[in-house]
Amino acid sequence: MVEKTHTAAGNWWPGLMEPLRTAGERIADFFAPSADAAATGENYEINVELPGVKVGDIDITVSDGTLTVKGEKRFEREEKGKTFFFSERAWGAFQRSFRLPPDAKADDVSADFKDGVLAIRVPKSGPAKERARKVPIG
C-alpha cells in the first residue's frame, strides 16, 4: 500500500507551484516584444508583435535617428475562486528602439495596428546618390 504524503484534493500542488505564480511579475520587467524589419523600394518597414496591447497604450517616437516603441501590456485577471498553478503570460511596460538608416524620412513615419501587430512604415528619402569626385594628388 502506497501512503500519500499530501492532503486530499492535491493541496501540495499549489504550494509547490507558488514561486511560479509570481514569476510573471518578474518576467514583466524583461518584456520586450518580438519584431522584424525589412526594406522595400520606397520604405523601411518594422513590425512589432503586441498581442493583447491596446492601441492607446502604445507610444511611438522618433528622435536623433532612433525610432522607439514603448507602452504597456496591462494584465487583468480574475483570481476570485481560482488557484493558478502557473501563468506564462507576460505583461508590464515594454520598449524597443530601432536605429534608422541615414536615408530614412523621420518626419514621415506612419503606423497601423491590426490583429496585435504594429506595422510601422518609414519612407526613404530616395536612392542614395553616388558622389564621385576626383582626388588631386598633392
mmCIF file with all atom_site columns, C-alpha atoms in Angstrom:
data_model
loop_
_atom_site.group_PDB
_atom_site.id
_atom_site.type_symbol
_atom_site.label_atom_id
_atom_site.label_alt_id
_atom_site.label_comp_id
_atom_site.label_asym_id
_atom_site.label_entity_id
_atom_site.label_seq_id
_atom_site.pdbx_PDB_ins_code
_atom_site.Cartn_x
_atom_site.Cartn_y
_atom_site.Cartn_z
_atom_site.occupancy
_atom_site.B_iso_or_equiv
_atom_site.pdbx_formal_charge
_atom_site.auth_seq_id
_atom_site.auth_comp_id
_atom_site.auth_asym_id
_atom_site.auth_atom_id
_atom_site.pdbx_PDB_model_num
ATOM 1   C CA . MET A 1 1   ? 0.000   0.000  0.000   1.00 0.00 ? 1   MET A CA 1
ATOM 2   C CA . VAL A 1 2   ? 1.342   3.439  -1.002  1.00 0.00 ? 2   VAL A CA 1
ATOM 3   C CA . GLU A 1 3   ? 0.964   6.107  1.628   1.00 0.00 ? 3   GLU A CA 1
ATOM 4   C CA . LYS A 1 4   ? 0.173   9.613  0.397   1.00 0.00 ? 4   LYS A CA 1
ATOM 5   C CA . THR A 1 5   ? 2.133   12.434 1.972   1.00 0.00 ? 5   THR A CA 1
ATOM 6   C CA . HIS A 1 6   ? -0.166  15.223 0.855   1.00 0.00 ? 6   HIS A CA 1
ATOM 7   C CA . THR A 1 7   ? -3.630  16.176 1.895   1.00 0.00 ? 7   THR A CA 1
ATOM 8   C CA . ALA A 1 8   ? -6.793  15.479 -0.036  1.00 0.00 ? 8   ALA A CA 1
ATOM 9   C CA . ALA A 1 9   ? -7.563  17.276 -3.299  1.00 0.00 ? 9   ALA A CA 1
ATOM 10  C CA . GLY A 1 10  ? -3.895  17.685 -4.183  1.00 0.00 ? 10  GLY A CA 1
ATOM 11  C CA . ASN A 1 11  ? -3.244  20.712 -1.961  1.00 0.00 ? 11  ASN A CA 1
ATOM 12  C CA . TRP A 1 12  ? 0.513   20.100 -2.234  1.00 0.00 ? 12  TRP A CA 1
ATOM 13  C CA . TRP A 1 13  ? 0.475   21.244 -5.894  1.00 0.00 ? 13  TRP A CA 1
ATOM 14  C CA . PRO A 1 14  ? -0.338  24.939 -5.292  1.00 0.00 ? 14  PRO A CA 1
ATOM 15  C CA . GLY A 1 15  ? 2.343   25.117 -2.588  1.00 0.00 ? 15  GLY A CA 1
ATOM 16  C CA . LEU A 1 16  ? 4.926   23.631 -4.897  1.00 0.00 ? 16  LEU A CA 1
ATOM 17  C CA . MET A 1 17  ? 3.994   25.994 -7.713  1.00 0.00 ? 17  MET A CA 1
ATOM 18  C CA . GLU A 1 18  ? 3.719   29.169 -5.608  1.00 0.00 ? 18  GLU A CA 1
ATOM 19  C CA . PRO A 1 19  ? 7.058   30.605 -6.826  1.00 0.00 ? 19  PRO A CA 1
ATOM 20  C CA . LEU A 1 20  ? 5.813   30.282 -10.400 1.00 0.00 ? 20  LEU A CA 1
ATOM 21  C CA . ARG A 1 21  ? 2.585   32.162 -9.644  1.00 0.00 ? 21  ARG A CA 1
ATOM 22  C CA . THR A 1 22  ? 4.515   35.388 -9.132  1.00 0.00 ? 22  THR A CA 1
ATOM 23  C CA . ALA A 1 23  ? 7.167   34.761 -11.783 1.00 0.00 ? 23  ALA A CA 1
ATOM 24  C CA . GLY A 1 24  ? 5.100   36.776 -14.255 1.00 0.00 ? 24  GLY A CA 1
ATOM 25  C CA . GLU A 1 25  ? 5.739   39.919 -12.238 1.00 0.00 ? 25  GLU A CA 1
ATOM 26  C CA . ARG A 1 26  ? 9.486   39.408 -12.572 1.00 0.00 ? 26  ARG A CA 1
ATOM 27  C CA . ILE A 1 27  ? 9.225   38.384 -16.242 1.00 0.00 ? 27  ILE A CA 1
ATOM 28  C CA . ALA A 1 28  ? 7.290   41.579 -16.951 1.00 0.00 ? 28  ALA A CA 1
ATOM 29  C CA . ASP A 1 29  ? 10.437  43.551 -16.132 1.00 0.00 ? 29  ASP A CA 1
ATOM 30  C CA . PHE A 1 30  ? 12.073  41.908 -19.162 1.00 0.00 ? 30  PHE A CA 1
ATOM 31  C CA . PHE A 1 31  ? 9.104   42.007 -21.570 1.00 0.00 ? 31  PHE A CA 1
ATOM 32  C CA . ALA A 1 32  ? 10.398  43.004 -24.986 1.00 0.00 ? 32  ALA A CA 1
ATOM 33  C CA . PRO A 1 33  ? 8.062   42.313 -27.896 1.00 0.00 ? 33  PRO A CA 1
ATOM 34  C CA . SER A 1 34  ? 9.309   40.447 -30.959 1.00 0.00 ? 34  SER A CA 1
ATOM 35  C CA . ALA A 1 35  ? 9.890   42.468 -34.112 1.00 0.00 ? 35  ALA A CA 1
ATOM 36  C CA . ASP A 1 36  ? 11.119  42.256 -37.656 1.00 0.00 ? 36  ASP A CA 1
ATOM 37  C CA . ALA A 1 37  ? 12.455  44.904 -40.004 1.00 0.00 ? 37  ALA A CA 1
ATOM 38  C CA . ALA A 1 38  ? 12.594  44.937 -43.788 1.00 0.00 ? 38  ALA A CA 1
ATOM 39  C CA . ALA A 1 39  ? 13.024  47.319 -46.697 1.00 0.00 ? 39  ALA A CA 1
ATOM 40  C CA . THR A 1 40  ? 11.099  47.837 -49.904 1.00 0.00 ? 40  THR A CA 1
ATOM 41  C CA . GLY A 1 41  ? 11.999  50.186 -52.728 1.00 0.00 ? 41  GLY A CA 1
ATOM 42  C CA . GLU A 1 42  ? 10.230  53.116 -51.057 1.00 0.00 ? 42  GLU A CA 1
ATOM 43  C CA . ASN A 1 43  ? 10.019  52.297 -47.341 1.00 0.00 ? 43  ASN A CA 1
ATOM 44  C CA . TYR A 1 44  ? 11.566  50.679 -44.329 1.00 0.00 ? 44  TYR A CA 1
ATOM 45  C CA . GLU A 1 45  ? 9.045   48.512 -42.508 1.00 0.00 ? 45  GLU A CA 1
ATOM 46  C CA . ILE A 1 46  ? 9.110   47.485 -38.863 1.00 0.00 ? 46  ILE A CA 1
ATOM 47  C CA . ASN A 1 47  ? 6.533   45.055 -37.483 1.00 0.00 ? 47  ASN A CA 1
ATOM 48  C CA . VAL A 1 48  ? 6.219   44.636 -33.725 1.00 0.00 ? 48  VAL A CA 1
ATOM 49  C CA . GLU A 1 49  ? 4.109   41.884 -32.156 1.00 0.00 ? 49  GLU A CA 1
ATOM 50  C CA . LEU A 1 50  ? 1.925   43.338 -29.415 1.00 0.00 ? 50  LEU A CA 1
ATOM 51  C CA . PRO A 1 51  ? -0.880  40.845 -28.736 1.00 0.00 ? 51  PRO A CA 1
ATOM 52  C CA . GLY A 1 52  ? -3.230  41.966 -26.006 1.00 0.00 ? 52  GLY A CA 1
ATOM 53  C CA . VAL A 1 53  ? -1.977  45.565 -26.063 1.00 0.00 ? 53  VAL A CA 1
ATOM 54  C CA . LYS A 1 54  ? -4.482  48.349 -26.689 1.00 0.00 ? 54  LYS A CA 1
ATOM 55  C CA . VAL A 1 55  ? -3.612  50.993 -29.267 1.00 0.00 ? 55  VAL A CA 1
ATOM 56  C CA . GLY A 1 56  ? -3.992  53.713 -26.589 1.00 0.00 ? 56  GLY A CA 1
ATOM 57  C CA . ASP A 1 57  ? -1.192  52.068 -24.576 1.00 0.00 ? 57  ASP A CA 1
ATOM 58  C CA . ILE A 1 58  ? 1.381   52.379 -27.393 1.00 0.00 ? 58  ILE A CA 1
ATOM 59  C CA . ASP A 1 59  ? 3.684   55.364 -27.922 1.00 0.00 ? 59  ASP A CA 1
ATOM 60  C CA . ILE A 1 60  ? 5.949   55.778 -30.972 1.00 0.00 ? 60  ILE A CA 1
ATOM 61  C CA . THR A 1 61  ? 8.613   58.492 -31.036 1.00 0.00 ? 61  THR A CA 1
ATOM 62  C CA . VAL A 1 62  ? 11.450  59.423 -33.381 1.00 0.00 ? 62  VAL A CA 1
ATOM 63  C CA . SER A 1 63  ? 14.425  61.309 -32.003 1.00 0.00 ? 63  SER A CA 1
ATOM 64  C CA . ASP A 1 64  ? 18.015  61.678 -33.202 1.00 0.00 ? 64  ASP A CA 1
ATOM 65  C CA . GLY A 1 65  ? 17.675  58.938 -35.810 1.00 0.00 ? 65  GLY A CA 1
ATOM 66  C CA . THR A 1 66  ? 16.148  56.412 -33.404 1.00 0.00 ? 66  THR A CA 1
ATOM 67  C CA . LEU A 1 67  ? 12.565  55.164 -33.553 1.00 0.00 ? 67  LEU A CA 1
ATOM 68  C CA . THR A 1 68  ? 11.256  53.987 -30.178 1.00 0.00 ? 68  THR A CA 1
ATOM 69  C CA . VAL A 1 69  ? 8.121   51.964 -29.492 1.00 0.00 ? 69  VAL A CA 1
ATOM 70  C CA . LYS A 1 70  ? 7.069   51.838 -25.872 1.00 0.00 ? 70  LYS A CA 1
ATOM 71  C CA . GLY A 1 71  ? 3.957   51.165 -23.919 1.00 0.00 ? 71  GLY A CA 1
ATOM 72  C CA . GLU A 1 72  ? 2.335   48.819 -21.502 1.00 0.00 ? 72  GLU A CA 1
ATOM 73  C CA . LYS A 1 73  ? 0.581   45.497 -21.729 1.00 0.00 ? 73  LYS A CA 1
ATOM 74  C CA . ARG A 1 74  ? -1.929  45.533 -18.931 1.00 0.00 ? 74  ARG A CA 1
ATOM 75  C CA . PHE A 1 75  ? -2.796  42.350 -17.094 1.00 0.00 ? 75  PHE A CA 1
ATOM 76  C CA . GLU A 1 76  ? -6.265  41.936 -15.731 1.00 0.00 ? 76  GLU A CA 1
ATOM 77  C CA . ARG A 1 77  ? -7.091  38.588 -14.238 1.00 0.00 ? 77  ARG A CA 1
ATOM 78  C CA . GLU A 1 78  ? -9.969  37.499 -12.077 1.00 0.00 ? 78  GLU A CA 1
ATOM 79  C CA . GLU A 1 79  ? -8.421  35.379 -9.333  1.00 0.00 ? 79  GLU A CA 1
ATOM 80  C CA . LYS A 1 80  ? -11.507 35.007 -7.174  1.00 0.00 ? 80  LYS A CA 1
ATOM 81  C CA . GLY A 1 81  ? -12.275 31.323 -6.687  1.00 0.00 ? 81  GLY A CA 1
ATOM 82  C CA . LYS A 1 82  ? -9.295  30.172 -8.764  1.00 0.00 ? 82  LYS A CA 1
ATOM 83  C CA . THR A 1 83  ? -5.977  28.643 -7.824  1.00 0.00 ? 83  THR A CA 1
ATOM 84  C CA . PHE A 1 84  ? -3.391  29.315 -10.512 1.00 0.00 ? 84  PHE A CA 1
ATOM 85  C CA . PHE A 1 85  ? -0.568  26.802 -10.784 1.00 0.00 ? 85  PHE A CA 1
ATOM 86  C CA . PHE A 1 86  ? 1.404   28.958 -13.203 1.00 0.00 ? 86  PHE A CA 1
ATOM 87  C CA . SER A 1 87  ? 0.956   31.795 -15.669 1.00 0.00 ? 87  SER A CA 1
ATOM 88  C CA . GLU A 1 88  ? 3.156   32.181 -18.747 1.00 0.00 ? 88  GLU A CA 1
ATOM 89  C CA . ARG A 1 89  ? 1.630   35.432 -19.946 1.00 0.00 ? 89  ARG A CA 1
ATOM 90  C CA . ALA A 1 90  ? 3.930   38.442 -19.921 1.00 0.00 ? 90  ALA A CA 1
ATOM 91  C CA . TRP A 1 91  ? 2.714   41.918 -19.034 1.00 0.00 ? 91  TRP A CA 1
ATOM 92  C CA . GLY A 1 92  ? 4.073   45.243 -17.975 1.00 0.00 ? 92  GLY A CA 1
ATOM 93  C CA . ALA A 1 93  ? 5.970   48.082 -19.583 1.00 0.00 ? 93  ALA A CA 1
ATOM 94  C CA . PHE A 1 94  ? 7.922   47.427 -22.756 1.00 0.00 ? 94  PHE A CA 1
ATOM 95  C CA . GLN A 1 95  ? 10.261  49.342 -25.032 1.00 0.00 ? 95  GLN A CA 1
ATOM 96  C CA . ARG A 1 96  ? 12.044  48.613 -28.307 1.00 0.00 ? 96  ARG A CA 1
ATOM 97  C CA . SER A 1 97  ? 14.323  51.046 -30.139 1.00 0.00 ? 97  SER A CA 1
ATOM 98  C CA . PHE A 1 98  ? 15.445  50.898 -33.758 1.00 0.00 ? 98  PHE A CA 1
ATOM 99  C CA . ARG A 1 99  ? 18.269  52.924 -35.297 1.00 0.00 ? 99  ARG A CA 1
ATOM 100 C CA . LEU A 1 100 ? 17.037  54.433 -38.577 1.00 0.00 ? 100 LEU A CA 1
ATOM 101 C CA . PRO A 1 101 ? 19.231  54.421 -41.687 1.00 0.00 ? 101 PRO A CA 1
ATOM 102 C CA . PRO A 1 102 ? 20.583  57.785 -42.892 1.00 0.00 ? 102 PRO A CA 1
ATOM 103 C CA . ASP A 1 103 ? 18.136  57.929 -45.818 1.00 0.00 ? 103 ASP A CA 1
ATOM 104 C CA . ALA A 1 104 ? 15.035  57.498 -43.609 1.00 0.00 ? 104 ALA A CA 1
ATOM 105 C CA . LYS A 1 105 ? 12.486  60.325 -43.636 1.00 0.00 ? 105 LYS A CA 1
ATOM 106 C CA . ALA A 1 106 ? 11.931  60.503 -39.885 1.00 0.00 ? 106 ALA A CA 1
ATOM 107 C CA . ASP A 1 107 ? 9.276   63.224 -40.246 1.00 0.00 ? 107 ASP A CA 1
ATOM 108 C CA . ASP A 1 108 ? 7.006   60.995 -42.368 1.00 0.00 ? 108 ASP A CA 1
ATOM 109 C CA . VAL A 1 109 ? 6.741   57.867 -40.193 1.00 0.00 ? 109 VAL A CA 1
ATOM 110 C CA . SER A 1 110 ? 3.302   56.229 -40.150 1.00 0.00 ? 110 SER A CA 1
ATOM 111 C CA . ALA A 1 111 ? 1.863   53.262 -38.279 1.00 0.00 ? 111 ALA A CA 1
ATOM 112 C CA . ASP A 1 112 ? -1.111  50.907 -38.278 1.00 0.00 ? 112 ASP A CA 1
ATOM 113 C CA . PHE A 1 113 ? -2.197  48.464 -35.604 1.00 0.00 ? 113 PHE A CA 1
ATOM 114 C CA . LYS A 1 114 ? -4.164  45.376 -36.591 1.00 0.00 ? 114 LYS A CA 1
ATOM 115 C CA . ASP A 1 115 ? -4.562  41.906 -35.088 1.00 0.00 ? 115 ASP A CA 1
ATOM 116 C CA . GLY A 1 116 ? -1.917  42.560 -32.423 1.00 0.00 ? 116 GLY A CA 1
ATOM 117 C CA . VAL A 1 117 ? 0.773   43.654 -34.891 1.00 0.00 ? 117 VAL A CA 1
ATOM 118 C CA . LEU A 1 118 ? 2.068   47.212 -35.017 1.00 0.00 ? 118 LEU A CA 1
ATOM 119 C CA . ALA A 1 119 ? 3.177   47.962 -38.601 1.00 0.00 ? 119 ALA A CA 1
ATOM 120 C CA . ILE A 1 120 ? 5.460   50.991 -38.893 1.00 0.00 ? 120 ILE A CA 1
ATOM 121 C CA . ARG A 1 121 ? 6.472   52.492 -42.225 1.00 0.00 ? 121 ARG A CA 1
ATOM 122 C CA . VAL A 1 122 ? 9.406   54.858 -42.610 1.00 0.00 ? 122 VAL A CA 1
ATOM 123 C CA . PRO A 1 123 ? 9.735   56.334 -46.106 1.00 0.00 ? 123 PRO A CA 1
ATOM 124 C CA . LYS A 1 124 ? 13.118  56.516 -47.754 1.00 0.00 ? 124 LYS A CA 1
ATOM 125 C CA . SER A 1 125 ? 14.372  59.874 -48.977 1.00 0.00 ? 125 SER A CA 1
ATOM 126 C CA . GLY A 1 126 ? 15.279  58.333 -52.315 1.00 0.00 ? 126 GLY A CA 1
ATOM 127 C CA . PRO A 1 127 ? 18.097  56.343 -53.765 1.00 0.00 ? 127 PRO A CA 1
ATOM 128 C CA . ALA A 1 128 ? 21.464  57.223 -52.402 1.00 0.00 ? 128 ALA A CA 1
ATOM 129 C CA . LYS A 1 129 ? 23.342  59.340 -54.880 1.00 0.00 ? 129 LYS A CA 1
ATOM 130 C CA . GLU A 1 130 ? 26.783  58.140 -55.704 1.00 0.00 ? 130 GLU A CA 1
ATOM 131 C CA . ARG A 1 131 ? 29.106  61.041 -55.239 1.00 0.00 ? 131 ARG A CA 1
ATOM 132 C CA . ALA A 1 132 ? 32.310  60.511 -57.063 1.00 0.00 ? 132 ALA A CA 1
ATOM 133 C CA . ARG A 1 133 ? 34.956  63.130 -57.190 1.00 0.00 ? 133 ARG A CA 1
ATOM 134 C CA . LYS A 1 134 ? 38.468  63.182 -58.411 1.00 0.00 ? 134 LYS A CA 1
ATOM 135 C CA . VAL A 1 135 ? 41.020  63.472 -55.646 1.00 0.00 ? 135 VAL A CA 1
ATOM 136 C CA . PRO A 1 136 ? 44.009  65.531 -56.630 1.00 0.00 ? 136 PRO A CA 1
ATOM 137 C CA . ILE A 1 137 ? 47.427  64.262 -55.692 1.00 0.00 ? 137 ILE A CA 1
ATOM 138 C CA . GLY A 1 138 ? 49.346  66.947 -53.895 1.00 0.00 ? 138 GLY A CA 1
#
